[in-house]
mmCIF file of C-alpha atoms in Angstrom:
data_model
loop_
_atom_site.group_PDB
_atom_site.id
_atom_site.type_symbol
_atom_site.label_atom_id
_atom_site.label_comp_id
_atom_site.label_asym_id
_atom_site.label_seq_id
_atom_site.Cartn_x
_atom_site.Cartn_y
_atom_site.Cartn_z
ATOM 1 C CA MET A 221 15.489 -48.345 -40.507
ATOM 2 C CA ILE A 222 13.245 -48.833 -43.548
ATOM 3 C CA GLU A 223 12.749 -46.252 -46.270
ATOM 4 C CA VAL A 224 10.150 -46.495 -49.005
ATOM 5 C CA PHE A 225 10.359 -44.723 -52.359
ATOM 6 C CA LYS A 226 8.023 -44.183 -55.280
ATOM 7 C CA THR A 227 9.841 -44.772 -58.601
ATOM 8 C CA ASN A 228 9.276 -45.047 -62.323
ATOM 9 C CA VAL A 229 11.208 -48.331 -62.689
ATOM 10 C CA GLN A 230 9.039 -50.576 -64.880
ATOM 11 C CA GLU A 231 10.914 -53.789 -65.686
ATOM 12 C CA GLU A 232 12.465 -56.582 -63.624
ATOM 13 C CA ASP A 233 15.850 -56.199 -65.347
ATOM 14 C CA GLN A 234 15.860 -52.481 -64.542
ATOM 15 C CA SER A 235 15.156 -53.199 -60.882
ATOM 16 C CA THR A 236 17.948 -55.790 -60.771
ATOM 17 C CA LEU A 237 20.428 -53.244 -62.146
ATOM 18 C CA ILE A 238 19.345 -50.577 -59.648
ATOM 19 C CA ILE A 239 19.487 -52.997 -56.709
ATOM 20 C CA GLY A 240 23.055 -53.906 -57.696
ATOM 21 C CA LYS A 241 24.081 -50.251 -57.845
ATOM 22 C CA LEU A 242 22.417 -49.484 -54.504
ATOM 23 C CA LEU A 243 24.144 -52.459 -52.868
ATOM 24 C CA GLU A 244 27.515 -50.999 -53.940
ATOM 25 C CA HIS A 245 26.748 -47.995 -51.709
ATOM 26 C CA PHE A 246 24.703 -49.770 -49.011
ATOM 27 C CA PRO A 247 26.271 -53.269 -48.914
ATOM 28 C CA ASN A 248 24.517 -54.642 -45.826
ATOM 29 C CA SER A 249 21.026 -53.609 -46.893
ATOM 30 C CA LEU A 250 17.916 -55.507 -47.882
ATOM 31 C CA ILE A 251 16.605 -53.883 -51.054
ATOM 32 C CA SER A 252 13.526 -54.803 -53.061
ATOM 33 C CA PHE A 253 11.102 -53.440 -55.620
ATOM 34 C CA ASP A 254 7.366 -54.005 -55.785
ATOM 35 C CA LEU A 255 6.758 -53.501 -59.496
ATOM 36 C CA GLU A 256 3.168 -54.724 -59.169
ATOM 37 C CA ASP A 257 2.334 -51.658 -57.057
ATOM 38 C CA CYS A 258 1.112 -48.626 -59.027
ATOM 39 C CA ASP A 259 3.924 -46.562 -57.445
ATOM 40 C CA LYS A 260 6.672 -49.095 -58.374
ATOM 41 C CA ILE A 261 7.820 -49.153 -54.756
ATOM 42 C CA LEU A 262 11.476 -49.406 -53.760
ATOM 43 C CA ARG A 263 12.090 -50.555 -50.159
ATOM 44 C CA ILE A 264 15.443 -50.326 -48.451
ATOM 45 C CA HIS A 265 16.112 -51.783 -45.010
ATOM 46 C CA SER A 266 19.480 -50.672 -43.675
ATOM 47 C CA SER A 267 21.181 -49.393 -40.547
ATOM 48 C CA SER A 268 22.066 -46.159 -42.359
ATOM 49 C CA ILE A 269 20.201 -44.709 -45.316
ATOM 50 C CA SER A 270 20.798 -41.510 -47.256
ATOM 51 C CA ASN A 271 17.657 -40.559 -49.154
ATOM 52 C CA LYS A 272 19.579 -37.988 -51.187
ATOM 53 C CA LYS A 273 22.156 -40.580 -52.251
ATOM 54 C CA ILE A 274 19.477 -43.123 -53.187
ATOM 55 C CA ILE A 275 17.624 -40.543 -55.277
ATOM 56 C CA ALA A 276 20.901 -39.448 -56.911
ATOM 57 C CA ILE A 277 21.799 -43.056 -57.815
ATOM 58 C CA LEU A 278 18.437 -43.644 -59.479
ATOM 59 C CA ASN A 279 18.603 -40.268 -61.247
ATOM 60 C CA SER A 280 22.094 -41.039 -62.564
ATOM 61 C CA HIS A 281 20.657 -44.132 -64.268
ATOM 62 C CA GLY A 282 17.751 -42.222 -65.800
ATOM 63 C CA TYR A 283 15.069 -43.097 -63.253
ATOM 64 C CA TRP A 284 12.865 -40.912 -61.096
ATOM 65 C CA CYS A 285 12.490 -41.550 -57.369
ATOM 66 C CA GLU A 286 10.902 -39.805 -54.405
ATOM 67 C CA ALA A 287 10.729 -40.763 -50.738
ATOM 68 C CA LEU A 288 7.310 -41.630 -49.373
ATOM 69 C CA LEU A 289 6.548 -40.258 -45.947
#
């Protein structure tokens, strides 16, 4: 399963921090950001994904995130 999110993460170091935090909750996932995209895309490929948890993790670190349909 792949989920795609629009975020407000701007910098490479911010994305690295968020990926680390997400991997704590989704350890067998492939997670990446596309910061060149105007929507600062976050992609997560995992066998089980909780959109609410992903959004909550980003929010807890001061970032905005919404799932793209």
